[in-house]
PDB file of C-alpha atoms in Angstrom:
ATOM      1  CA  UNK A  31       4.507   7.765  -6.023  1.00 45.00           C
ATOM      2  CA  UNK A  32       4.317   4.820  -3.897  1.00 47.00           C
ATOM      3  CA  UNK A  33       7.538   3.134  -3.402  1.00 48.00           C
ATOM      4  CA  UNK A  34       6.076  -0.890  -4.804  1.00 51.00           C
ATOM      5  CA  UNK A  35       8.785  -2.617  -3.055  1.00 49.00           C
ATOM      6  CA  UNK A  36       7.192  -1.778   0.609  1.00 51.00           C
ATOM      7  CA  UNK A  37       3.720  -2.782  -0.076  1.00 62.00           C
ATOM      8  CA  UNK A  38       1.998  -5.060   1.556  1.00 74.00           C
ATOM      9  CA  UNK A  39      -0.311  -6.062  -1.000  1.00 80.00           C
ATOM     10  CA  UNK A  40       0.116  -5.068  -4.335  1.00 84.00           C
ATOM     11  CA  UNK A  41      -2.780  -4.905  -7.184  1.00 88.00           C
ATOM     12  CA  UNK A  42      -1.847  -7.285 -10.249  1.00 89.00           C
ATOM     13  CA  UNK A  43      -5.625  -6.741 -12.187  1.00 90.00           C
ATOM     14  CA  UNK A  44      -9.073  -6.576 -12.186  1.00 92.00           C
ATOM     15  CA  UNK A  45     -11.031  -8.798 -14.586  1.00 93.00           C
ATOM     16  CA  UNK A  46     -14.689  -7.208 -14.925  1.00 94.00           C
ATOM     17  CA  UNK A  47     -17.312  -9.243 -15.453  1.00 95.00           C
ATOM     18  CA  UNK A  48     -21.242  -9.621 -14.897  1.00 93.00           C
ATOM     19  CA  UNK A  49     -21.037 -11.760 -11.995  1.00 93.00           C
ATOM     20  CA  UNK A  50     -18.465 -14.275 -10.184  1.00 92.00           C
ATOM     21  CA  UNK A  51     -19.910 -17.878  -8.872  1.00 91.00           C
ATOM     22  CA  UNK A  52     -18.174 -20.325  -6.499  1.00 88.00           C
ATOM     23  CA  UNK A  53     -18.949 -24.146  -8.051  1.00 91.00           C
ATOM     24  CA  UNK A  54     -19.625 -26.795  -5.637  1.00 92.00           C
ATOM     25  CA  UNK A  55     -16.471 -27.928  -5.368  1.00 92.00           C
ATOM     26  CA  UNK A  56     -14.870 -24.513  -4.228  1.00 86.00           C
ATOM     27  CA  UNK A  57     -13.766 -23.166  -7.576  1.00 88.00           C
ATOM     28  CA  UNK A  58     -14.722 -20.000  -8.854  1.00 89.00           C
ATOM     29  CA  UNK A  59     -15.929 -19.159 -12.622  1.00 92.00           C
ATOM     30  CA  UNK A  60     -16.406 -15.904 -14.043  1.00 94.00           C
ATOM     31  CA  UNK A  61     -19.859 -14.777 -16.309  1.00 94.00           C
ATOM     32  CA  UNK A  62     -19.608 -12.606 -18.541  1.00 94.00           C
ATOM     33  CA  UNK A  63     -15.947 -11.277 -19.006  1.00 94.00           C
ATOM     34  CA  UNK A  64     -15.409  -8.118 -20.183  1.00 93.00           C
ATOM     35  CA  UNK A  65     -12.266  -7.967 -21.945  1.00 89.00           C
ATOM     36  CA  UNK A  66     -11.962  -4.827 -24.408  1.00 88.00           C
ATOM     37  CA  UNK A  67     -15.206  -2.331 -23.864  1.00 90.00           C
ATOM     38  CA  UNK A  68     -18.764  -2.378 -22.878  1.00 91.00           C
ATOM     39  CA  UNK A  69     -21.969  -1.405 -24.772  1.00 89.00           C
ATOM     40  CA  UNK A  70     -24.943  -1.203 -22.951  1.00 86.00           C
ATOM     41  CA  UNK A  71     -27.769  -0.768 -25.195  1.00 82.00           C
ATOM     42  CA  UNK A  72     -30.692   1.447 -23.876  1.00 76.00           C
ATOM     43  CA  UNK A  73     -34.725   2.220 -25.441  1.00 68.00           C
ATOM     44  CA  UNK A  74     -33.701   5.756 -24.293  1.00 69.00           C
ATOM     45  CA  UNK A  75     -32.021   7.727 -22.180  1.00 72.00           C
ATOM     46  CA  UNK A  76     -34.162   8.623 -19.150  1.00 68.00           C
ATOM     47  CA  UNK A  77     -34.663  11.821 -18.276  1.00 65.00           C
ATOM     48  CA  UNK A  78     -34.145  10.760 -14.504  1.00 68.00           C
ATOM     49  CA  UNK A  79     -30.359   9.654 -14.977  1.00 67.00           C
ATOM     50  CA  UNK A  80     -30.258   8.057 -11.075  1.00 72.00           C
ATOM     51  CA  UNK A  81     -31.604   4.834 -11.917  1.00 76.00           C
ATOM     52  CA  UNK A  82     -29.078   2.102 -12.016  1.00 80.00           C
ATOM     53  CA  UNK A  83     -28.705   0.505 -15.492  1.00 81.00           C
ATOM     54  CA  UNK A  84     -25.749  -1.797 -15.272  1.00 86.00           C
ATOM     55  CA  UNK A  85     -24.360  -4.333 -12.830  1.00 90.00           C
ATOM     56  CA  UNK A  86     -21.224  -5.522 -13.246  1.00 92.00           C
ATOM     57  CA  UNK A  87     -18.297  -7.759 -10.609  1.00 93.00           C
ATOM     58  CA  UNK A  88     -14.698  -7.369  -9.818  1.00 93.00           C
ATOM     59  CA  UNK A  89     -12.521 -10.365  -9.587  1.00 92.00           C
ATOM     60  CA  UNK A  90      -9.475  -8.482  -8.456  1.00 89.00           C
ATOM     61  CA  UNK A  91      -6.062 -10.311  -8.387  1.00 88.00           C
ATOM     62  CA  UNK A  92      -3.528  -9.574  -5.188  1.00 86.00           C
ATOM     63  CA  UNK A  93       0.138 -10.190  -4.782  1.00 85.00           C
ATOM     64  CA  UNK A  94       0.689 -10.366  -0.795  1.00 80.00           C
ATOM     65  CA  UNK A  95       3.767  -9.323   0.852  1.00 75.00           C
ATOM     66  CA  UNK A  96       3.871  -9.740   4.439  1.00 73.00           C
ATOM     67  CA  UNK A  97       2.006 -10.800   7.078  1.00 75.00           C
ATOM     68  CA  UNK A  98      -0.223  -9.240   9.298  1.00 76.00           C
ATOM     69  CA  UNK A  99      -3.502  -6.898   8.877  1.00 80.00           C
ATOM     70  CA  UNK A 100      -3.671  -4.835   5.693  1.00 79.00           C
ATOM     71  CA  UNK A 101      -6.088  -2.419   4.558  1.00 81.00           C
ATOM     72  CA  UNK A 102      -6.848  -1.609   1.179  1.00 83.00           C
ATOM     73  CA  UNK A 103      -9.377   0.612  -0.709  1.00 88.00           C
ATOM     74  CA  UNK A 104     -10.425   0.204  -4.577  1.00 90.00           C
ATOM     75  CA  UNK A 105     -11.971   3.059  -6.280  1.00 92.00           C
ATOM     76  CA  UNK A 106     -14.169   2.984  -9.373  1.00 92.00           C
ATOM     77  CA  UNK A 107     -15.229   6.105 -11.109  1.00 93.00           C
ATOM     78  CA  UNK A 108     -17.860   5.829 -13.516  1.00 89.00           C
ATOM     79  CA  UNK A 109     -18.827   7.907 -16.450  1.00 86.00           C
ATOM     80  CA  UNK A 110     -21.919   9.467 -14.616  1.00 76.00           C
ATOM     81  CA  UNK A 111     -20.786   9.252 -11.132  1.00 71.00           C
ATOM     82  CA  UNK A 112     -20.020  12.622  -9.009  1.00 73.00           C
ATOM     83  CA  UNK A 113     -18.357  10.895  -6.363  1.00 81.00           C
ATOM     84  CA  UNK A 114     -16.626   7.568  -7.016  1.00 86.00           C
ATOM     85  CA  UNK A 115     -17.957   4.249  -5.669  1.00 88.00           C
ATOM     86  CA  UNK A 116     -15.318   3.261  -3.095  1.00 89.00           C
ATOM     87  CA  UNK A 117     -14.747   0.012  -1.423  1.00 88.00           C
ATOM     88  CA  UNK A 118     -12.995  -0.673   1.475  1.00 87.00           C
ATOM     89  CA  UNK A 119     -11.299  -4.180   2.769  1.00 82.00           C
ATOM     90  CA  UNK A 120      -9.568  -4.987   5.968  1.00 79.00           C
ATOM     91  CA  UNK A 121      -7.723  -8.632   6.643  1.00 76.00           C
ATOM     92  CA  UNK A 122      -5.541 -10.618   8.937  1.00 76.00           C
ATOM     93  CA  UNK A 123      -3.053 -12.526   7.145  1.00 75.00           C
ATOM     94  CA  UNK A 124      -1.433 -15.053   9.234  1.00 76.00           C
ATOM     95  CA  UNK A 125       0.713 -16.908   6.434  1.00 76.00           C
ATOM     96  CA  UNK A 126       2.102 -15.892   3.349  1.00 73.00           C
ATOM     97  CA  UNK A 127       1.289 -17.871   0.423  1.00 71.00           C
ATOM     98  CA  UNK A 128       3.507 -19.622  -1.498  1.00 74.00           C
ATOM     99  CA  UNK A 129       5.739 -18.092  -4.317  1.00 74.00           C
ATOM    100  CA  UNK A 130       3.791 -16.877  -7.184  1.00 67.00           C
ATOM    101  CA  UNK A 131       0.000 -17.783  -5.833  1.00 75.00           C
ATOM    102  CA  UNK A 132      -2.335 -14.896  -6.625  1.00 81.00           C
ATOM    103  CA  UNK A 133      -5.219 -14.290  -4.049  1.00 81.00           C
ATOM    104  CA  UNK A 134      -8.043 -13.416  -5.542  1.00 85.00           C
ATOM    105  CA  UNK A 135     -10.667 -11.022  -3.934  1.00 85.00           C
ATOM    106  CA  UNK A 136     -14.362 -11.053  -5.048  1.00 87.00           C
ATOM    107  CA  UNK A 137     -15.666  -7.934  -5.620  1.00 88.00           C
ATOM    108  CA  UNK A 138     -19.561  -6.992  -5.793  1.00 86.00           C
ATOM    109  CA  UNK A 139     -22.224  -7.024  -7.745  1.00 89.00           C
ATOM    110  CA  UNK A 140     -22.106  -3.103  -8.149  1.00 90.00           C
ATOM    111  CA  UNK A 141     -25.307  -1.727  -9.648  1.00 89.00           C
ATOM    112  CA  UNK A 142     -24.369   1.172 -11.947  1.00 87.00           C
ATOM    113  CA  UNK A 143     -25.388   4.141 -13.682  1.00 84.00           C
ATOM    114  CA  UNK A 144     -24.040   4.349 -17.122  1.00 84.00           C
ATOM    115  CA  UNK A 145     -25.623   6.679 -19.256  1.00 82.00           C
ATOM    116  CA  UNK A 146     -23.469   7.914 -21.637  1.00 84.00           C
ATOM    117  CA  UNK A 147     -20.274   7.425 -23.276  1.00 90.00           C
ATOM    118  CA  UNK A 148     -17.365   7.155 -21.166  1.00 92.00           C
ATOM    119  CA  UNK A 149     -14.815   4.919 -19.381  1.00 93.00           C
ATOM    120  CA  UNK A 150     -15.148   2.880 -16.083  1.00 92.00           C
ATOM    121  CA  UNK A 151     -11.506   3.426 -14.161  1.00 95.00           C
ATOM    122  CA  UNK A 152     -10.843   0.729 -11.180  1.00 94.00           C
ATOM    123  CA  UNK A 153      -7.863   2.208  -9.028  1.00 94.00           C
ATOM    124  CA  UNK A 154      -6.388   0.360  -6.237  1.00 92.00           C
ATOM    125  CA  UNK A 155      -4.512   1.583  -3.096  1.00 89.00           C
ATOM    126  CA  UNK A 156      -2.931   0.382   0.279  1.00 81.00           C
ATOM    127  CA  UNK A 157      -4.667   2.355   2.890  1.00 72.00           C
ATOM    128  CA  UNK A 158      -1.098   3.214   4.280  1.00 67.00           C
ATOM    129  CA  UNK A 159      -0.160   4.827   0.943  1.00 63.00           C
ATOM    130  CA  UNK A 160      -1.986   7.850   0.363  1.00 71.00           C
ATOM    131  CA  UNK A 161      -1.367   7.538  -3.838  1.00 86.00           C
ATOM    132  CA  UNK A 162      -3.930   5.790  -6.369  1.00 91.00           C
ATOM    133  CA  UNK A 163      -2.832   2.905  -8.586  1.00 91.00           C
ATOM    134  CA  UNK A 164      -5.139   2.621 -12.222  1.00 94.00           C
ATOM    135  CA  UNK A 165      -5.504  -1.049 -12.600  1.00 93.00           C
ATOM    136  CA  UNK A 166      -8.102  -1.164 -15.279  1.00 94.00           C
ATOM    137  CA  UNK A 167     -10.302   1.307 -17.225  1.00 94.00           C
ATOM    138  CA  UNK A 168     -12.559   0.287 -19.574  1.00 93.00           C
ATOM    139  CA  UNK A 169     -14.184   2.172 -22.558  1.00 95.00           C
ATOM    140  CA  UNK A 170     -18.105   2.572 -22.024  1.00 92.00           C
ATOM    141  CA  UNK A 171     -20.469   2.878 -25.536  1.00 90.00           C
ATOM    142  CA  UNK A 172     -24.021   3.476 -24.465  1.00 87.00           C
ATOM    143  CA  UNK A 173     -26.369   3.146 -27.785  1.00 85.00           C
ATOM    144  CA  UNK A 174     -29.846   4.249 -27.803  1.00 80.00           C
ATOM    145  CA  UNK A 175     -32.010   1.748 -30.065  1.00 74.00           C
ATOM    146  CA  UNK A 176     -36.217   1.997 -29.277  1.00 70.00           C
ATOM    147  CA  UNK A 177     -36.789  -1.309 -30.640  1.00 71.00           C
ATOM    148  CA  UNK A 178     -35.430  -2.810 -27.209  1.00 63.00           C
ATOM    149  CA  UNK A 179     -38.808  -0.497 -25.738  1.00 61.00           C
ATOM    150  CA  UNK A 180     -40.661  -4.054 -27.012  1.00 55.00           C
ATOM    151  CA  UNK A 181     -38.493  -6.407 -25.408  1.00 52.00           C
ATOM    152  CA  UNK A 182     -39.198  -8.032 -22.236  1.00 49.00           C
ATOM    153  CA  UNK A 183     -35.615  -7.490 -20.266  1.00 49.00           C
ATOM    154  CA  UNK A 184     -36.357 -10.024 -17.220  1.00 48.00           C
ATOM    155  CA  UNK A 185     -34.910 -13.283 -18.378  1.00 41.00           C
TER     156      UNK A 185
END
């Protein structure tokens, strides 16, 4: 297990949501938190299960350390997914910030494929640690109802 005290960035969350949007005056708002589960309601379940269905954003919260480059990876595994979507992040920190500030890193959208029932798990890592931290998993519910076949889906 990594040893917490020697990281240089360290993973506090990850708030999932359908998209993250920077206001005019440089703050950010989150759409569409998802705090417990998701449901994603489908007309049916295609045959053809590699067509993205779901898009969702990560507004993942850091602690920093130290100064100086870091590299860290976040992994989420889906429910359908083989191979887990990984996302890689390099920066150069050249000041600390002050005690207690968060940074906050802005993560996606991510199309996804979530076809059946399941749980999304977000896992965090500093590239020099070789061990993955779970930060979040949430509990997917996918519900087949063929009324939604009826229902235009654009706006």
């Amino acid at each position: 297990m990594p040893n917490k005290n020697n990281q240089q960035v360290r993973a506090i969350t990850a708030i999932v949501c359908d998209e993250v949007r920077v206001e005019n005056n440089g703050k950010p708002f989150l759409i569409g938190v998802y705090t417990g589960s998701i449901n994603i309601e489908a007309a049916e379940i295609p045959v053809d299960k590699d067509i993205y269905n779901f898009q969702m954003a990560i507004w993942l919260l850091l602690e920093l350390k130290q100064i100086g480059e870091i590299n860290v990876d976040l992994q989420i595994k889906t429910p359908n997914a083989e191979k887990a979507i990984l996302v890689k992040a390099k920066a150069i920190i050249d000041k600390l910030p002050m005690k207690g500030e968060i940074i906050p890193v802005s993560i996606g959208p991510l199309p996804l494929k979530l076809w059946h029932d399941g749980e999304i798990e977000i896992q965090f890592r500093n590239q020099i640690d070789s061990e993955w931290e779970t930060i979040r998993v949430l509990p997917v519910t996918v519900k087949v109802n063929p009324s939604l076949s009826n229902t235009f889906m654009g706006a």
